[in-house]
Amino acid sequence: MFDEYSIAIRTMPTELNDNIDKEDIRAMFDELLLKDNRVFDESLYKIVCKKKINTNLTDFEVKELLMNLSKINIDINFYDKKILRKVSKLDFEKIFFKD
């Protein structure tokens, strides 16, 4: 169950797909937002669109971000043969927007 204090990240169960690109990541976020049927002021979709996941983010940065997120083992749920990981907004921001 998602709420305004959590963010869902879908990752591969064991390792990242090396072929994943920024459009795939955007599609994952879009799908998660649609499945949840709720939009919050600080939703993942808005954070991502406003901040980092854009054409300026390098493939290496995207991969590093996903690898870091996949290490967080909070509230793991199986979803469409992939894993849905629920990450607190603070954890997400610490990883995603680290200085």
Short mmCIF file of N, CA and C in Angstrom, two decimals:
data_model
loop_
_atom_site.label_atom_id
_atom_site.label_comp_id
_atom_site.label_asym_id
_atom_site.label_seq_id
_atom_site.Cartn_x
_atom_site.Cartn_y
_atom_site.Cartn_z
N MET A 1 0.85 -1.19 0.00
CA MET A 1 0.00 0.00 0.00
C MET A 1 0.88 1.24 0.00
N PHE A 2 0.62 2.17 -0.88
CA PHE A 2 1.43 3.36 -0.95
C PHE A 2 0.69 4.52 -0.28
N ASP A 3 1.45 5.44 0.24
CA ASP A 3 0.86 6.65 0.79
C ASP A 3 1.76 7.82 0.45
N GLU A 4 1.39 9.00 0.92
CA GLU A 4 2.16 10.18 0.54
C GLU A 4 3.56 10.21 1.13
N TYR A 5 3.86 9.27 2.04
CA TYR A 5 5.19 9.24 2.65
C TYR A 5 6.07 8.15 2.07
N SER A 6 5.63 7.49 1.04
CA SER A 6 6.44 6.42 0.47
C SER A 6 6.56 6.57 -1.04
N ILE A 7 7.60 5.96 -1.55
CA ILE A 7 7.87 6.00 -2.97
C ILE A 7 8.14 4.59 -3.43
N ALA A 8 7.56 4.21 -4.53
CA ALA A 8 7.75 2.84 -5.02
C ALA A 8 8.76 2.84 -6.16
N ILE A 9 9.71 1.93 -6.06
CA ILE A 9 10.71 1.76 -7.11
C ILE A 9 10.66 0.31 -7.54
N ARG A 10 10.51 0.07 -8.85
CA ARG A 10 10.50 -1.30 -9.33
C ARG A 10 11.87 -1.61 -9.90
N THR A 11 12.47 -2.70 -9.41
CA THR A 11 13.79 -3.10 -9.89
C THR A 11 13.75 -4.57 -10.26
N MET A 12 14.77 -5.01 -10.96
CA MET A 12 14.89 -6.43 -11.27
C MET A 12 15.19 -7.17 -9.97
N PRO A 13 14.74 -8.43 -9.83
CA PRO A 13 14.90 -9.15 -8.57
C PRO A 13 16.35 -9.31 -8.12
N THR A 14 17.26 -9.60 -9.03
CA THR A 14 18.63 -9.86 -8.59
C THR A 14 19.61 -8.80 -9.06
N GLU A 15 19.50 -8.40 -10.28
CA GLU A 15 20.43 -7.39 -10.78
C GLU A 15 19.73 -6.51 -11.80
N LEU A 16 20.35 -5.40 -12.08
CA LEU A 16 19.76 -4.48 -13.05
C LEU A 16 19.90 -5.00 -14.46
N ASN A 17 18.91 -4.71 -15.25
CA ASN A 17 18.99 -5.03 -16.67
C ASN A 17 19.93 -4.01 -17.31
N ASP A 18 21.02 -4.50 -17.88
CA ASP A 18 22.01 -3.59 -18.47
C ASP A 18 21.45 -2.77 -19.63
N ASN A 19 20.36 -3.24 -20.21
CA ASN A 19 19.80 -2.54 -21.36
C ASN A 19 18.78 -1.46 -20.98
N ILE A 20 18.55 -1.29 -19.69
CA ILE A 20 17.54 -0.33 -19.27
C ILE A 20 18.00 1.08 -19.62
N ASP A 21 17.08 1.91 -20.05
CA ASP A 21 17.45 3.29 -20.35
C ASP A 21 16.48 4.24 -19.67
N LYS A 22 16.71 5.52 -19.86
CA LYS A 22 15.91 6.52 -19.16
C LYS A 22 14.43 6.43 -19.50
N GLU A 23 14.11 6.10 -20.75
CA GLU A 23 12.71 5.98 -21.13
C GLU A 23 12.04 4.79 -20.42
N ASP A 24 12.79 3.68 -20.26
CA ASP A 24 12.26 2.54 -19.51
C ASP A 24 11.96 2.94 -18.08
N ILE A 25 12.87 3.70 -17.49
CA ILE A 25 12.68 4.13 -16.10
C ILE A 25 11.45 5.03 -16.00
N ARG A 26 11.33 5.98 -16.92
CA ARG A 26 10.14 6.84 -16.94
C ARG A 26 8.87 6.01 -17.06
N ALA A 27 8.91 5.00 -17.92
CA ALA A 27 7.73 4.15 -18.12
C ALA A 27 7.38 3.41 -16.83
N MET A 28 8.40 2.92 -16.11
CA MET A 28 8.15 2.25 -14.83
C MET A 28 7.46 3.19 -13.86
N PHE A 29 7.98 4.41 -13.74
CA PHE A 29 7.39 5.38 -12.82
C PHE A 29 5.95 5.70 -13.23
N ASP A 30 5.74 5.90 -14.53
CA ASP A 30 4.39 6.18 -15.02
C ASP A 30 3.43 5.05 -14.67
N GLU A 31 3.89 3.82 -14.88
CA GLU A 31 3.03 2.66 -14.62
C GLU A 31 2.71 2.55 -13.14
N LEU A 32 3.71 2.76 -12.29
CA LEU A 32 3.48 2.69 -10.85
C LEU A 32 2.47 3.75 -10.42
N LEU A 33 2.60 4.93 -10.97
CA LEU A 33 1.68 6.00 -10.61
C LEU A 33 0.27 5.67 -11.07
N LEU A 34 0.13 5.11 -12.27
CA LEU A 34 -1.19 4.73 -12.78
C LEU A 34 -1.80 3.62 -11.96
N LYS A 35 -0.99 2.61 -11.58
CA LYS A 35 -1.51 1.48 -10.80
C LYS A 35 -2.01 1.95 -9.44
N ASP A 36 -1.30 2.94 -8.87
CA ASP A 36 -1.67 3.41 -7.55
C ASP A 36 -2.93 4.28 -7.58
N ASN A 37 -3.21 4.90 -8.73
CA ASN A 37 -4.39 5.74 -8.91
C ASN A 37 -4.48 6.94 -7.97
N ARG A 38 -3.34 7.35 -7.45
CA ARG A 38 -3.33 8.52 -6.58
C ARG A 38 -2.16 9.41 -6.98
N VAL A 39 -2.36 10.69 -6.93
CA VAL A 39 -1.29 11.64 -7.23
C VAL A 39 -1.15 12.57 -6.04
N PHE A 40 0.06 12.68 -5.50
CA PHE A 40 0.31 13.54 -4.36
C PHE A 40 1.16 14.73 -4.81
N ASP A 41 1.12 15.79 -4.01
CA ASP A 41 1.90 16.98 -4.35
C ASP A 41 3.37 16.67 -4.54
N GLU A 42 3.89 15.78 -3.73
CA GLU A 42 5.31 15.42 -3.83
C GLU A 42 5.46 13.98 -4.30
N SER A 43 4.66 13.59 -5.27
CA SER A 43 4.72 12.22 -5.78
C SER A 43 6.05 11.97 -6.48
N LEU A 44 6.40 10.71 -6.59
CA LEU A 44 7.63 10.32 -7.27
C LEU A 44 7.65 10.88 -8.68
N TYR A 45 6.52 10.79 -9.36
CA TYR A 45 6.45 11.26 -10.74
C TYR A 45 6.84 12.73 -10.84
N LYS A 46 6.30 13.54 -9.94
CA LYS A 46 6.60 14.97 -9.98
C LYS A 46 8.04 15.24 -9.58
N ILE A 47 8.54 14.53 -8.58
CA ILE A 47 9.93 14.70 -8.17
C ILE A 47 10.85 14.38 -9.34
N VAL A 48 10.59 13.27 -9.99
CA VAL A 48 11.44 12.82 -11.09
C VAL A 48 11.36 13.80 -12.27
N CYS A 49 10.16 14.19 -12.63
CA CYS A 49 10.01 15.07 -13.79
C CYS A 49 10.63 16.44 -13.52
N LYS A 50 10.49 16.93 -12.29
CA LYS A 50 11.00 18.26 -11.98
C LYS A 50 12.50 18.27 -11.76
N LYS A 51 13.05 17.13 -11.32
CA LYS A 51 14.44 17.16 -10.86
C LYS A 51 15.39 16.45 -11.80
N LYS A 52 15.67 15.18 -11.53
CA LYS A 52 16.85 14.56 -12.10
C LYS A 52 16.66 13.67 -13.32
N ILE A 53 15.60 12.88 -13.36
CA ILE A 53 15.51 11.94 -14.48
C ILE A 53 15.02 12.71 -15.70
N ASN A 54 15.98 13.12 -16.48
CA ASN A 54 15.71 13.87 -17.69
C ASN A 54 16.84 13.58 -18.67
N THR A 55 16.86 14.28 -19.76
CA THR A 55 17.86 13.96 -20.79
C THR A 55 19.28 14.30 -20.34
N ASN A 56 19.42 15.09 -19.29
CA ASN A 56 20.76 15.45 -18.81
C ASN A 56 21.37 14.40 -17.90
N LEU A 57 20.57 13.46 -17.44
CA LEU A 57 21.08 12.42 -16.55
C LEU A 57 21.78 11.36 -17.40
N THR A 58 23.04 11.09 -17.07
CA THR A 58 23.79 10.12 -17.88
C THR A 58 23.33 8.71 -17.56
N ASP A 59 23.58 7.79 -18.48
CA ASP A 59 23.21 6.39 -18.25
C ASP A 59 23.92 5.85 -17.02
N PHE A 60 25.17 6.26 -16.80
CA PHE A 60 25.91 5.81 -15.62
C PHE A 60 25.21 6.28 -14.34
N GLU A 61 24.76 7.53 -14.32
CA GLU A 61 24.07 8.06 -13.14
C GLU A 61 22.77 7.32 -12.88
N VAL A 62 22.04 7.02 -13.95
CA VAL A 62 20.79 6.27 -13.81
C VAL A 62 21.07 4.89 -13.23
N LYS A 63 22.08 4.22 -13.76
CA LYS A 63 22.42 2.88 -13.29
C LYS A 63 22.85 2.91 -11.83
N GLU A 64 23.68 3.88 -11.48
CA GLU A 64 24.14 4.02 -10.09
C GLU A 64 22.97 4.28 -9.15
N LEU A 65 22.05 5.14 -9.57
CA LEU A 65 20.86 5.42 -8.77
C LEU A 65 20.05 4.15 -8.52
N LEU A 66 19.79 3.39 -9.58
CA LEU A 66 18.99 2.18 -9.43
C LEU A 66 19.71 1.13 -8.60
N MET A 67 21.03 1.04 -8.75
CA MET A 67 21.79 0.08 -7.94
C MET A 67 21.69 0.44 -6.47
N ASN A 68 21.81 1.73 -6.15
CA ASN A 68 21.69 2.16 -4.77
C ASN A 68 20.30 1.90 -4.22
N LEU A 69 19.28 2.21 -5.01
CA LEU A 69 17.91 1.99 -4.56
C LEU A 69 17.62 0.51 -4.36
N SER A 70 18.21 -0.33 -5.21
CA SER A 70 17.93 -1.77 -5.11
C SER A 70 18.53 -2.38 -3.86
N LYS A 71 19.46 -1.67 -3.21
CA LYS A 71 20.07 -2.17 -1.97
C LYS A 71 19.18 -1.93 -0.76
N ILE A 72 18.19 -1.08 -0.91
CA ILE A 72 17.30 -0.77 0.21
C ILE A 72 16.21 -1.83 0.28
N ASN A 73 16.18 -2.57 1.35
CA ASN A 73 15.24 -3.69 1.48
C ASN A 73 14.10 -3.33 2.42
N ILE A 74 13.24 -2.45 1.99
CA ILE A 74 12.11 -2.03 2.82
C ILE A 74 10.81 -2.48 2.15
N ASP A 75 10.03 -3.25 2.87
CA ASP A 75 8.68 -3.61 2.41
C ASP A 75 8.69 -4.13 0.97
N ILE A 76 9.35 -5.27 0.78
CA ILE A 76 9.48 -5.85 -0.56
C ILE A 76 8.19 -6.57 -0.95
N ASN A 77 7.69 -6.27 -2.11
CA ASN A 77 6.49 -6.92 -2.65
C ASN A 77 6.77 -7.41 -4.06
N PHE A 78 6.20 -8.55 -4.41
CA PHE A 78 6.34 -9.03 -5.78
C PHE A 78 5.25 -8.41 -6.64
N TYR A 79 5.62 -8.01 -7.83
CA TYR A 79 4.70 -7.30 -8.69
C TYR A 79 5.09 -7.56 -10.14
N ASP A 80 4.18 -8.17 -10.91
CA ASP A 80 4.44 -8.43 -12.32
C ASP A 80 5.79 -9.09 -12.57
N LYS A 81 6.13 -10.07 -11.75
CA LYS A 81 7.39 -10.81 -11.85
C LYS A 81 8.62 -9.94 -11.64
N LYS A 82 8.41 -8.74 -11.19
CA LYS A 82 9.52 -7.86 -10.81
C LYS A 82 9.33 -7.58 -9.33
N ILE A 83 10.21 -6.80 -8.77
CA ILE A 83 10.06 -6.47 -7.35
C ILE A 83 9.73 -5.00 -7.20
N LEU A 84 8.75 -4.75 -6.37
CA LEU A 84 8.38 -3.39 -6.04
C LEU A 84 8.99 -3.09 -4.69
N ARG A 85 9.79 -2.08 -4.61
CA ARG A 85 10.40 -1.73 -3.33
C ARG A 85 9.84 -0.39 -2.87
N LYS A 86 9.43 -0.36 -1.63
CA LYS A 86 8.88 0.86 -1.08
C LYS A 86 10.00 1.58 -0.33
N VAL A 87 10.27 2.78 -0.71
CA VAL A 87 11.39 3.53 -0.16
C VAL A 87 10.84 4.83 0.41
N SER A 88 11.26 5.16 1.61
CA SER A 88 10.76 6.40 2.19
C SER A 88 11.25 7.59 1.37
N LYS A 89 10.49 8.65 1.41
CA LYS A 89 10.83 9.85 0.64
C LYS A 89 12.20 10.37 1.04
N LEU A 90 12.51 10.35 2.34
CA LEU A 90 13.81 10.83 2.80
C LEU A 90 14.93 9.97 2.27
N ASP A 91 14.76 8.65 2.30
CA ASP A 91 15.79 7.76 1.76
C ASP A 91 16.00 8.05 0.28
N PHE A 92 14.90 8.21 -0.45
CA PHE A 92 14.99 8.48 -1.88
C PHE A 92 15.76 9.77 -2.13
N GLU A 93 15.40 10.82 -1.39
CA GLU A 93 16.04 12.11 -1.61
C GLU A 93 17.51 12.08 -1.21
N LYS A 94 17.85 11.33 -0.16
CA LYS A 94 19.26 11.22 0.24
C LYS A 94 20.09 10.59 -0.87
N ILE A 95 19.54 9.56 -1.51
CA ILE A 95 20.27 8.87 -2.57
C ILE A 95 20.23 9.69 -3.86
N PHE A 96 19.06 10.18 -4.19
CA PHE A 96 18.84 10.78 -5.50
C PHE A 96 19.45 12.17 -5.61
N PHE A 97 19.39 12.91 -4.52
CA PHE A 97 19.83 14.31 -4.57
C PHE A 97 21.06 14.55 -3.71
N LYS A 98 21.88 13.51 -3.52
CA LYS A 98 23.06 13.69 -2.66
C LYS A 98 24.00 14.73 -3.26
N ASP A 99 24.62 15.50 -2.38
CA ASP A 99 25.51 16.57 -2.84
C ASP A 99 26.87 16.03 -3.22
#
